[in-house]
mmCIF file of C-alpha atoms in Angstrom:
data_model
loop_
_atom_site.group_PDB
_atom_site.id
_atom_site.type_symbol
_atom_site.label_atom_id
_atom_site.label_comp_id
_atom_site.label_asym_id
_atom_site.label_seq_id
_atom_site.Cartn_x
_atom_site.Cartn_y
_atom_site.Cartn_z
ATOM 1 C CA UNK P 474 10.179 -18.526 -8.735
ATOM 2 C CA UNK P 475 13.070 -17.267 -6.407
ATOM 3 C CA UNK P 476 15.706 -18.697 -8.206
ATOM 4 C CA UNK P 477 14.708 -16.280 -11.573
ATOM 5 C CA UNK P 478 13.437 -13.288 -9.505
ATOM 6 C CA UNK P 479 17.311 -13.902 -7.986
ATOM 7 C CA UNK P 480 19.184 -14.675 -11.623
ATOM 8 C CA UNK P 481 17.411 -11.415 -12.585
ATOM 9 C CA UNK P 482 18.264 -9.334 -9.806
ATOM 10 C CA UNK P 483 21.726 -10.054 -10.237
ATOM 11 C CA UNK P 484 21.988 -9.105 -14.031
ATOM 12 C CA UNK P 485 19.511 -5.783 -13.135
ATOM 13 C CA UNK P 486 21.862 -4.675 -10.721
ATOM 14 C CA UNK P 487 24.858 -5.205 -13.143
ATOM 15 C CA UNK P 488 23.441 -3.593 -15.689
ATOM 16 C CA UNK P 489 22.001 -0.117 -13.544
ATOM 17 C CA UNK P 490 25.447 0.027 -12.446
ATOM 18 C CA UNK P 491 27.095 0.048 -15.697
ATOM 19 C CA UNK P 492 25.098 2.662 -16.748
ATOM 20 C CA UNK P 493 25.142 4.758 -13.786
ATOM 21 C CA UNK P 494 21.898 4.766 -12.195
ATOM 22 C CA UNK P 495 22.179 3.125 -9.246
ATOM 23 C CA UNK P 496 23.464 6.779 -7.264
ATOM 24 C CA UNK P 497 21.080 7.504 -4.081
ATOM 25 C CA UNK P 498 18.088 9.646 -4.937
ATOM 26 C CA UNK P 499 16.041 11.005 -2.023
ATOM 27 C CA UNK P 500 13.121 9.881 -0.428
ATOM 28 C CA UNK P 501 11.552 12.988 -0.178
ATOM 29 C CA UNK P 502 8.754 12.175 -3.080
ATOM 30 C CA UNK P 503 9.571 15.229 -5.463
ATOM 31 C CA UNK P 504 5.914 15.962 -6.621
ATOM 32 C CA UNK P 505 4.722 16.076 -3.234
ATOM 33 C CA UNK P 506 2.140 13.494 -4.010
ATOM 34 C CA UNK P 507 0.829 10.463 -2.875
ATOM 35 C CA UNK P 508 -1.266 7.889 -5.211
ATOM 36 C CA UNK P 509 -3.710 5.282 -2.938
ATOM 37 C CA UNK P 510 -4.495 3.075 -5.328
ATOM 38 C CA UNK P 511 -5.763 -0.536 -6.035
ATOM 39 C CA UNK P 512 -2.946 -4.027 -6.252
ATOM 40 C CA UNK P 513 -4.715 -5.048 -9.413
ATOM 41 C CA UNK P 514 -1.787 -6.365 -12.117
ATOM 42 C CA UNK P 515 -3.385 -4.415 -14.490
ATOM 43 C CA UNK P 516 -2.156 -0.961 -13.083
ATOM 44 C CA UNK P 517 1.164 -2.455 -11.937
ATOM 45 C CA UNK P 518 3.247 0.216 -14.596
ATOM 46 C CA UNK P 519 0.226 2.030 -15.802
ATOM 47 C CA UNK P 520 -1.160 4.061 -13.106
ATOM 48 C CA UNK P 521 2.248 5.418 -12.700
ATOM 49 C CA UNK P 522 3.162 6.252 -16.241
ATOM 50 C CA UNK P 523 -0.550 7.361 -17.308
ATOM 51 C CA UNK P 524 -0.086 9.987 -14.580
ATOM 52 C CA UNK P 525 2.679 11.143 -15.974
ATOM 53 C CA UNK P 526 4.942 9.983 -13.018
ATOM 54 C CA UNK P 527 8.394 8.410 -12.491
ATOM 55 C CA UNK P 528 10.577 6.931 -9.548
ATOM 56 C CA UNK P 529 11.505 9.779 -7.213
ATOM 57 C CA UNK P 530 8.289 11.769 -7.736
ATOM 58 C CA UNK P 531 5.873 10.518 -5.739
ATOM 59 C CA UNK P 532 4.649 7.821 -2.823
ATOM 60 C CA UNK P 533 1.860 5.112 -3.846
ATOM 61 C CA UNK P 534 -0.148 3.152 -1.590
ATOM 62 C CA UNK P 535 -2.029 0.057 -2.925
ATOM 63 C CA UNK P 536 -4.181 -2.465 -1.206
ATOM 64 C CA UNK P 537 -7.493 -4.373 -2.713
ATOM 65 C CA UNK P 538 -10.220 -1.937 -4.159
ATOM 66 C CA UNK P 539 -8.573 0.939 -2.979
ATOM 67 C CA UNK P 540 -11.050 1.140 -0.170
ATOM 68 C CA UNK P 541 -10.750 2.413 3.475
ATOM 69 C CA UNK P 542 -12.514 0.162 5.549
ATOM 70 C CA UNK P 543 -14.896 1.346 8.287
ATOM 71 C CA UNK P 544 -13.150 0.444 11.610
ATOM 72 C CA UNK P 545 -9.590 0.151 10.017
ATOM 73 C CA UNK P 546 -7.262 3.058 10.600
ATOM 74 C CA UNK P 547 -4.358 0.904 8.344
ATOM 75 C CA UNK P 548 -4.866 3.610 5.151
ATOM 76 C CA UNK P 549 -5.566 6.937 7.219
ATOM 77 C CA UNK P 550 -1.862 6.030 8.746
ATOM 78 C CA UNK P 551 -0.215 5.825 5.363
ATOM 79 C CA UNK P 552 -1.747 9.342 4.377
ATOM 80 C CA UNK P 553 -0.957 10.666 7.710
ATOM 81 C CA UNK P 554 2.929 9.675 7.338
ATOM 82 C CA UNK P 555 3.354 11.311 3.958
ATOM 83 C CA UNK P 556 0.667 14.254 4.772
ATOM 84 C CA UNK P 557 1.759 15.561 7.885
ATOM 85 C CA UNK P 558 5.413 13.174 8.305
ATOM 86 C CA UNK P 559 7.143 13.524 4.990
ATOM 87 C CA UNK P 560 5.342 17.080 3.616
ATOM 88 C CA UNK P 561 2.900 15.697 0.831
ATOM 89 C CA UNK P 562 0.198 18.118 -0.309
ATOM 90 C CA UNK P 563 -1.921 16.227 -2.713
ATOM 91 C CA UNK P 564 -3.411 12.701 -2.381
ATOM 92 C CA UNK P 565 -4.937 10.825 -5.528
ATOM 93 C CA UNK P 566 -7.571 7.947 -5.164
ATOM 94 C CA UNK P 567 -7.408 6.380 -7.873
ATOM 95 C CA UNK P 568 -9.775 3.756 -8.328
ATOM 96 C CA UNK P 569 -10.603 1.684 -11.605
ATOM 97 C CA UNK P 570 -13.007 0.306 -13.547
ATOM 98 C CA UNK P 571 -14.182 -3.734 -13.716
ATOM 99 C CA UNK P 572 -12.313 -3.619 -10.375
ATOM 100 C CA UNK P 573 -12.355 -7.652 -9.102
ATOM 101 C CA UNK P 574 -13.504 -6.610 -5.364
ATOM 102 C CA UNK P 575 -16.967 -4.947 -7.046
ATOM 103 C CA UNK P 576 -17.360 -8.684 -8.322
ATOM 104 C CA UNK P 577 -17.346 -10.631 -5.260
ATOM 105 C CA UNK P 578 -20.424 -12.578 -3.333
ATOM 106 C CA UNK P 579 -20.178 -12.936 0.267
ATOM 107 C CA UNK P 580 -21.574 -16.692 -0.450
ATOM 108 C CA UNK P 581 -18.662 -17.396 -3.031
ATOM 109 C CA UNK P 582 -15.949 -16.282 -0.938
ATOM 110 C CA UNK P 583 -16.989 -18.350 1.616
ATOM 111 C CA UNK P 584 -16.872 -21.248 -0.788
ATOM 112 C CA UNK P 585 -13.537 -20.464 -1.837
ATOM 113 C CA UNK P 586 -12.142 -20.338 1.475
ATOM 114 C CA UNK P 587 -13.218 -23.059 2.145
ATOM 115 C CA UNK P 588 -12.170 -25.070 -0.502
ATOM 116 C CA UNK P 589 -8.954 -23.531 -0.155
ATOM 117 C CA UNK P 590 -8.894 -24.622 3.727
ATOM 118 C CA UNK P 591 -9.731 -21.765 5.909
ATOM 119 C CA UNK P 592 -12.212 -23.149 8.476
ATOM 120 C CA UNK P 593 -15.696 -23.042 9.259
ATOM 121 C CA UNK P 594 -14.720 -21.502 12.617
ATOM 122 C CA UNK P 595 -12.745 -18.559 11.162
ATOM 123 C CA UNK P 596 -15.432 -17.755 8.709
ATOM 124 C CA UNK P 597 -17.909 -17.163 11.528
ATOM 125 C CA UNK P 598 -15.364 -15.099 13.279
ATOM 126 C CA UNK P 599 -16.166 -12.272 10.944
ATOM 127 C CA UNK P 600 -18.228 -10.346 8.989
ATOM 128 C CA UNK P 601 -17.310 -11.134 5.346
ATOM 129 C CA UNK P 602 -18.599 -7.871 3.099
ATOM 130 C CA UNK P 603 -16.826 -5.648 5.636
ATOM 131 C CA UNK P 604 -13.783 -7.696 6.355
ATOM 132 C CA UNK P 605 -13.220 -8.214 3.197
ATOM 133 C CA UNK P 606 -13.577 -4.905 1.939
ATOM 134 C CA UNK P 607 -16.182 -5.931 -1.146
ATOM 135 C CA UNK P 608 -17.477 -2.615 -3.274
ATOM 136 C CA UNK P 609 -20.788 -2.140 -4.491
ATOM 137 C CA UNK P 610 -19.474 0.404 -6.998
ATOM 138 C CA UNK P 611 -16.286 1.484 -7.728
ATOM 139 C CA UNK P 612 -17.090 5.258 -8.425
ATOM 140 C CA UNK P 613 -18.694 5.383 -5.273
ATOM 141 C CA UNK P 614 -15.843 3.932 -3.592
ATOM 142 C CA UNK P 615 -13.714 6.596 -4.738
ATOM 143 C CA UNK P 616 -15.944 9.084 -3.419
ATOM 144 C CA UNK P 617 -16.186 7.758 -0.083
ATOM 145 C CA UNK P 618 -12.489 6.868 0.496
ATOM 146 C CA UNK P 619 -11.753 10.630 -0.721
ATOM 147 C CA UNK P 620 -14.545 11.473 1.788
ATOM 148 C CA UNK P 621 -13.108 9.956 4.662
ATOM 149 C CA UNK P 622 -10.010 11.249 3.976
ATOM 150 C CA UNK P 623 -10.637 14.822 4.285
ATOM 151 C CA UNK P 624 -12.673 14.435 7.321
ATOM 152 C CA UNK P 625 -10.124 12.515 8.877
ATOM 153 C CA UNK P 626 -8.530 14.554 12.131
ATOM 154 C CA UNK P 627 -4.925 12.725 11.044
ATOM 155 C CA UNK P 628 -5.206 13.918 8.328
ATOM 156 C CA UNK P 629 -3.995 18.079 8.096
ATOM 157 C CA UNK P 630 -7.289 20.289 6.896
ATOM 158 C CA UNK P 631 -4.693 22.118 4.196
ATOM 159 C CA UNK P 632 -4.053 18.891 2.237
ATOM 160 C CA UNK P 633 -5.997 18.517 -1.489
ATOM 161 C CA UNK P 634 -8.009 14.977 -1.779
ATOM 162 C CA UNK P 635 -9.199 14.084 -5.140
ATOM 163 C CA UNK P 636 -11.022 11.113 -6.662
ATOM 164 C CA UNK P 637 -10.178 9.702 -9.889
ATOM 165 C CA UNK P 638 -11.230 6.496 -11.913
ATOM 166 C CA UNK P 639 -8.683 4.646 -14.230
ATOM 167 C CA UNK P 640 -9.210 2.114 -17.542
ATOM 168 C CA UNK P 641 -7.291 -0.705 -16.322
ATOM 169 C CA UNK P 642 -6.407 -1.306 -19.891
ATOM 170 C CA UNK P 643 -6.016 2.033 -21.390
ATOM 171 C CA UNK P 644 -4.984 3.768 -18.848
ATOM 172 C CA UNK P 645 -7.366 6.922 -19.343
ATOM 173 C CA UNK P 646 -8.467 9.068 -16.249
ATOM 174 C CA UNK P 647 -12.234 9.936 -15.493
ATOM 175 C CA UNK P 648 -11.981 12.986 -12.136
ATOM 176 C CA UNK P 649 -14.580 11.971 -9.838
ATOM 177 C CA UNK P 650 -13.803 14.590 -7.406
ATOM 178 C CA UNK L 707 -1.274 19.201 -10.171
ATOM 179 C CA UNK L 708 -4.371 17.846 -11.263
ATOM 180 C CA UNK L 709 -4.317 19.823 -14.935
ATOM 181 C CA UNK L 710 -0.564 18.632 -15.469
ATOM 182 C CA UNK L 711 -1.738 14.806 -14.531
ATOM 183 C CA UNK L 712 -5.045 14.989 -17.080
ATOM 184 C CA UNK L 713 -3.334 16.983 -20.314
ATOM 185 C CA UNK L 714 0.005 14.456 -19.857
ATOM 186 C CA UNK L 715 -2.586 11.768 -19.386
ATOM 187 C CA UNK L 716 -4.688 12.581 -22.762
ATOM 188 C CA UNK L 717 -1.369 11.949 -25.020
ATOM 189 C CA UNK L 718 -0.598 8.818 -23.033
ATOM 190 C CA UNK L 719 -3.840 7.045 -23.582
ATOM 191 C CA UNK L 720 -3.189 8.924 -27.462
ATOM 192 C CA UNK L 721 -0.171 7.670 -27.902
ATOM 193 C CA UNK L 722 -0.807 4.068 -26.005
ATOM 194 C CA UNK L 723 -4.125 3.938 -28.750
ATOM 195 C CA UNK L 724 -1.882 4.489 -31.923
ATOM 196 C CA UNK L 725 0.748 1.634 -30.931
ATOM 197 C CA UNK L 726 -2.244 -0.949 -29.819
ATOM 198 C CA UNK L 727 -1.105 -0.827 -25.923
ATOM 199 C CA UNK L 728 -4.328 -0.673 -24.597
ATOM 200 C CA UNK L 729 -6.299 -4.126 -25.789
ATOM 201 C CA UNK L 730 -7.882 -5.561 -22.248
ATOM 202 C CA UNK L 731 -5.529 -8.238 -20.477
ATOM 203 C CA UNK L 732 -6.613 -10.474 -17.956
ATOM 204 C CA UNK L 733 -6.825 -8.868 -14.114
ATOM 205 C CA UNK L 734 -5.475 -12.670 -13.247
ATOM 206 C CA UNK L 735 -1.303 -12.372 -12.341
ATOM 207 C CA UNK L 736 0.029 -14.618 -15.007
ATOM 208 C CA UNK L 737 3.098 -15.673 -12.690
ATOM 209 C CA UNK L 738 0.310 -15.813 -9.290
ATOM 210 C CA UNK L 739 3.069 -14.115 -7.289
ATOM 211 C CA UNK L 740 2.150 -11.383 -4.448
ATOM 212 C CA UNK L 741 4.678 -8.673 -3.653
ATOM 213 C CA UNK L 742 3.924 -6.570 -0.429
ATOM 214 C CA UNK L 743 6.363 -3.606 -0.736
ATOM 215 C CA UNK L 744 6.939 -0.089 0.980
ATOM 216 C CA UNK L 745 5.478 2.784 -0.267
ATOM 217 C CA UNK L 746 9.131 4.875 -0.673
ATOM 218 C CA UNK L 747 9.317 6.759 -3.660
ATOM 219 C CA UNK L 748 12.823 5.431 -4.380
ATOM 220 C CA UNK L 749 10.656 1.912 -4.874
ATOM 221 C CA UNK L 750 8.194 3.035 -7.757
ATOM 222 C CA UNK L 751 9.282 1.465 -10.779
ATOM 223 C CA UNK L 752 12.204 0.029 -9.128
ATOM 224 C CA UNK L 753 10.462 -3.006 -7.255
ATOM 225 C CA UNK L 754 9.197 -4.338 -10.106
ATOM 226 C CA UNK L 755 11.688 -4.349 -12.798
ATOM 227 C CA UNK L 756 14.348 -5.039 -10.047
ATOM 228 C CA UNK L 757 12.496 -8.644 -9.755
ATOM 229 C CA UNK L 758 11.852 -9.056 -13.492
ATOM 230 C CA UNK L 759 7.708 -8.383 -13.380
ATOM 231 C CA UNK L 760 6.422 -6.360 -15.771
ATOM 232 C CA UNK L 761 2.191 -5.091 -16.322
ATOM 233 C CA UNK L 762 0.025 -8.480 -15.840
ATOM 234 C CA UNK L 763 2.311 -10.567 -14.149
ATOM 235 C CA UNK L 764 1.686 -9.638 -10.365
ATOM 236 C CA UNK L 765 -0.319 -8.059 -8.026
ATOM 237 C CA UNK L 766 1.558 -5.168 -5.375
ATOM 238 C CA UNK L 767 0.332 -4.370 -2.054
ATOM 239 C CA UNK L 768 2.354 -1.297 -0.890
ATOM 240 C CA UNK L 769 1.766 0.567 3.016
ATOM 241 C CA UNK L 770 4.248 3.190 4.979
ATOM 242 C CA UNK L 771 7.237 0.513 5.852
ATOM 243 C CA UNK L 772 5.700 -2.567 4.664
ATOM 244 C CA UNK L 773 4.585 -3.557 7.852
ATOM 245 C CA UNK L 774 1.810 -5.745 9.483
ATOM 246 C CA UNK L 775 0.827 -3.860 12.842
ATOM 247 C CA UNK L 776 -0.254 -5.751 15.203
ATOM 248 C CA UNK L 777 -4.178 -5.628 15.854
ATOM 249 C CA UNK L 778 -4.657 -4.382 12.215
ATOM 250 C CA UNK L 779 -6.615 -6.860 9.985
ATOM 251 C CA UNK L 780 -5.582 -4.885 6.618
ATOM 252 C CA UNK L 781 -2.362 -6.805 5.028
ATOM 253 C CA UNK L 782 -3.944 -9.760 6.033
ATOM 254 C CA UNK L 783 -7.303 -9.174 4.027
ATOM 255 C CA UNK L 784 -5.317 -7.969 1.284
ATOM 256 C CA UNK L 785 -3.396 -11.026 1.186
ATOM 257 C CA UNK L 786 -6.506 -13.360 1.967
ATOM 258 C CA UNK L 787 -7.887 -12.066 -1.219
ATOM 259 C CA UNK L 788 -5.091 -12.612 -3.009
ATOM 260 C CA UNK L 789 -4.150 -16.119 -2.867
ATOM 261 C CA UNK L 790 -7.614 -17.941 -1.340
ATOM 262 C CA UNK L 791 -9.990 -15.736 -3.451
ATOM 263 C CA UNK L 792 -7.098 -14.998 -6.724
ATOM 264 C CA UNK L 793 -5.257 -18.018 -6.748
ATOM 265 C CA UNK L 794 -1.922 -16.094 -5.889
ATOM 266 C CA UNK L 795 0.247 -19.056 -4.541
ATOM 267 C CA UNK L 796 3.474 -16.894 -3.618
ATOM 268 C CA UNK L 797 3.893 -13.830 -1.300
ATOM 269 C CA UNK L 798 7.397 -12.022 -1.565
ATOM 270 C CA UNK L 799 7.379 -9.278 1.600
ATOM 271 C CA UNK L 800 9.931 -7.020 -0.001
ATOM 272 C CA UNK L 801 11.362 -4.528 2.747
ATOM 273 C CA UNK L 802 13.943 -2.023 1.709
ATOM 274 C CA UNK L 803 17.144 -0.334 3.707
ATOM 275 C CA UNK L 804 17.137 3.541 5.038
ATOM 276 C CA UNK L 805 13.128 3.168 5.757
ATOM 277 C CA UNK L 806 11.865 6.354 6.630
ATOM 278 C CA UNK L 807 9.630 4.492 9.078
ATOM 279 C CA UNK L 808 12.475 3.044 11.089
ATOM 280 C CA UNK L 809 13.894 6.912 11.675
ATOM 281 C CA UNK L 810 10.575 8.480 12.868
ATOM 282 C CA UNK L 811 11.016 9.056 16.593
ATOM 283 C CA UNK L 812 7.395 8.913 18.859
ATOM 284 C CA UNK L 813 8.538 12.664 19.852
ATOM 285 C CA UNK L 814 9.361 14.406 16.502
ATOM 286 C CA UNK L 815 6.231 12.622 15.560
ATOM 287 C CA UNK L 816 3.759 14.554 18.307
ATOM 288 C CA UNK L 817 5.651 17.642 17.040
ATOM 289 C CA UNK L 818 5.175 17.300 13.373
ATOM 290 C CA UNK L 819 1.667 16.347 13.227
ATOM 291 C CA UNK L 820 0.968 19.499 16.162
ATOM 292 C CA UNK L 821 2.627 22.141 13.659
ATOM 293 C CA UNK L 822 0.525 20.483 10.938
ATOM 294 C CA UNK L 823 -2.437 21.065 12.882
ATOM 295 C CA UNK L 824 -3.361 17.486 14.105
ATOM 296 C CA UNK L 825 -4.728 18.313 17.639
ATOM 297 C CA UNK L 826 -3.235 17.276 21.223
ATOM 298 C CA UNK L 827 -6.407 15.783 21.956
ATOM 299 C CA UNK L 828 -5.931 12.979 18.924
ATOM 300 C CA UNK L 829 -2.358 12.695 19.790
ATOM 301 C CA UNK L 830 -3.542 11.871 22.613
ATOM 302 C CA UNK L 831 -6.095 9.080 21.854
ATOM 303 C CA UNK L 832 -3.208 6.805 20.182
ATOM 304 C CA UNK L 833 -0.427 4.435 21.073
ATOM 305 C CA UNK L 834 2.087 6.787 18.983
ATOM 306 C CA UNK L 835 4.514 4.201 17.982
ATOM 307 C CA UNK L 836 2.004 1.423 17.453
ATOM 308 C CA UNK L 837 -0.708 3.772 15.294
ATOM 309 C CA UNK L 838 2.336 5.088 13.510
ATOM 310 C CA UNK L 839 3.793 1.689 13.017
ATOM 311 C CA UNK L 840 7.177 2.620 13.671
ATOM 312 C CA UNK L 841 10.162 -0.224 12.937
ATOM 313 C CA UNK L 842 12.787 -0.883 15.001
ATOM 314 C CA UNK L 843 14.882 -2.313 12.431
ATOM 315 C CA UNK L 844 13.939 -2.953 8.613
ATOM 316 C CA UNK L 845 15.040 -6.925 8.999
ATOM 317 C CA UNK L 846 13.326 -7.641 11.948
ATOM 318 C CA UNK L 847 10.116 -6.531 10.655
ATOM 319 C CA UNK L 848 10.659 -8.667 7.223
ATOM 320 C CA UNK L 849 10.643 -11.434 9.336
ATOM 321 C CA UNK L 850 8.045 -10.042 11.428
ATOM 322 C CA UNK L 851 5.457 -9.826 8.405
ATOM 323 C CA UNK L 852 6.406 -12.987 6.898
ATOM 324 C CA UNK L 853 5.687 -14.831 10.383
ATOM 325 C CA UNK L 854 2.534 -13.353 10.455
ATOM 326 C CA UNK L 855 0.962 -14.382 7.015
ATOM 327 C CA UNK L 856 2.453 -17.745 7.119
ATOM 328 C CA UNK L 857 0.446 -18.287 11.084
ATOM 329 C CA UNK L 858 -2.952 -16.264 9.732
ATOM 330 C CA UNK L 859 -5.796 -18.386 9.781
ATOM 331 C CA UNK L 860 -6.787 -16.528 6.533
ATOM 332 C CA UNK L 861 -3.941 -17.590 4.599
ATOM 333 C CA UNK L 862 -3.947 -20.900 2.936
ATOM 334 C CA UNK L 863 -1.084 -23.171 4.162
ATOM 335 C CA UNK L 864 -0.053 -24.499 0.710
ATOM 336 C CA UNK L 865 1.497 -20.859 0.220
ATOM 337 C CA UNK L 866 4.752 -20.182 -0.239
ATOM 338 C CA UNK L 867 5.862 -16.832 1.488
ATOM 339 C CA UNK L 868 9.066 -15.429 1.186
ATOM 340 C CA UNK L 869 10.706 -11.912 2.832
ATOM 341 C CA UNK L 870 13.302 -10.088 0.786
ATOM 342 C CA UNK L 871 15.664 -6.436 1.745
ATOM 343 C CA UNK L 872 16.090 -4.223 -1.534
ATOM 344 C CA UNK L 873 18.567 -1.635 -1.765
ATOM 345 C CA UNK L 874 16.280 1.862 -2.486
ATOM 346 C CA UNK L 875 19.543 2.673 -4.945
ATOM 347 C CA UNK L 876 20.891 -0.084 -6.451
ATOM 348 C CA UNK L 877 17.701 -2.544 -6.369
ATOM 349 C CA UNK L 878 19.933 -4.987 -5.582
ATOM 350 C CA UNK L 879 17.822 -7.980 -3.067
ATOM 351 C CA UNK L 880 19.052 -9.547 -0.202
ATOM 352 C CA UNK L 881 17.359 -12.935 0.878
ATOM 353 C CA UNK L 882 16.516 -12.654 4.662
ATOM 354 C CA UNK L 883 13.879 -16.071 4.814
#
């Protein structure tokens, strides 16, 4: 797959340049707003665009189920760096429905990871639910990752946290919180 | 923010409707390709089109400077679940130049996030430049991140992993491994 992500780029790159748009922009995210949402390919170019957003305007954050972990500090850094770093005011979590980390058993992932040659050994190193992050809901999940947000002491008390929940196929927007 | 987002929102799920956008597609990435990107604003709805991926085809993991901190678990799980658990069978880390992470200094850090209201005392509880996940240099930590999924015990060895540079402007990639 490098070879065409490559043969592409190259004709991309000609192309943005012909027609101008390749001049710096800045990094500051010009809505002042950061999205923390979930990797699913379904919301690759729809969260974005059913928000109303474009490049330039604001910072996204996606891992699997848009969940913050207990014990794992990796998405309270992200929202402290644009929160109190790089000036944003406003953080989305936007979760979705029929979200593939709400469908997982711990007893099937181990299965799979086996089969797919993780060992024994490193199975029983961890918990599975938590290390893997699964969600018993997905609305609920919102509201706890908002939750743990605002009471998080990185995170600066004047900053607005809400919860919403996207249709991974129509794109349409439920507020949670 | 959040009445701008829900009335633009309400014609785009409208307007998606009318022209038969929003049928459900399959959450499984047609071309079973990872990309784990940087959450720059210069990057949204660059990354993507800049590779030739489009809705459906991929799954995006995006942090603050796309890296893997030592000691943090998160990128790892995220990638875990992608190709033992979603059949992914490529990762692309995609780091960009002029990172805002690899200009943060540990010192105009404490000072920021005191004037934002983050206390001494939980300044004080963290390793500043290892919480923060500062980069030395945006090629180094590529390679970095690519080293560590291909030597996690949670990543299947039949993957293929792969660590690009993008310019934020121009798109245009750089192979680095």
């Amino acid at each position: 797959m490098l070879n065409k992500i490559l043969n592409h780029n190259k004709k991309f790159v000609e192309e943005r340049k012909a027609a101008g748009l390749d001049k710096p922009i800045s990094g500051h995210a010009h809505q002042n707003l950061m999205v923390f949402t979930c990797m699913d390919t379904r919301l690759v170019d729809l969260v974005e665009p059913a928000m109303g957003f474009k490049r330039g305007d604001i910072k996204i954050l996606k891992n699997a189920g848009n969940i913050i972990r207990d014990g794992c500090d990796e998405i309270i850094r992200c929202i402290a760096v644009g929160t109190a770093l790089m000036g944003l005011s406003e953080v989305y979590v936007v979760g979705h429905k029929d979200c593939g980390m709400a469908k997982q058993t711990p007893e099937a992932i181990k299965e799979k990871m086996l089969e797919r040659g993780i060992t024994q050994e490193i199975l029983d190193s961890i918990d599975i639910p938590q290390w893997f992050g699964l969600l018993k809901d997905e609305r609920e999940n919102v509201l706890e990752g908002v939750r743990k947000i605002k009471e998080s002491p990185f995170v600066p008390k004047d900053i607005s946290v809400y919860g919403l929940l996207m249709d991974p196929n129509s794109g349409e927007i439920e507020v949670l919180c």
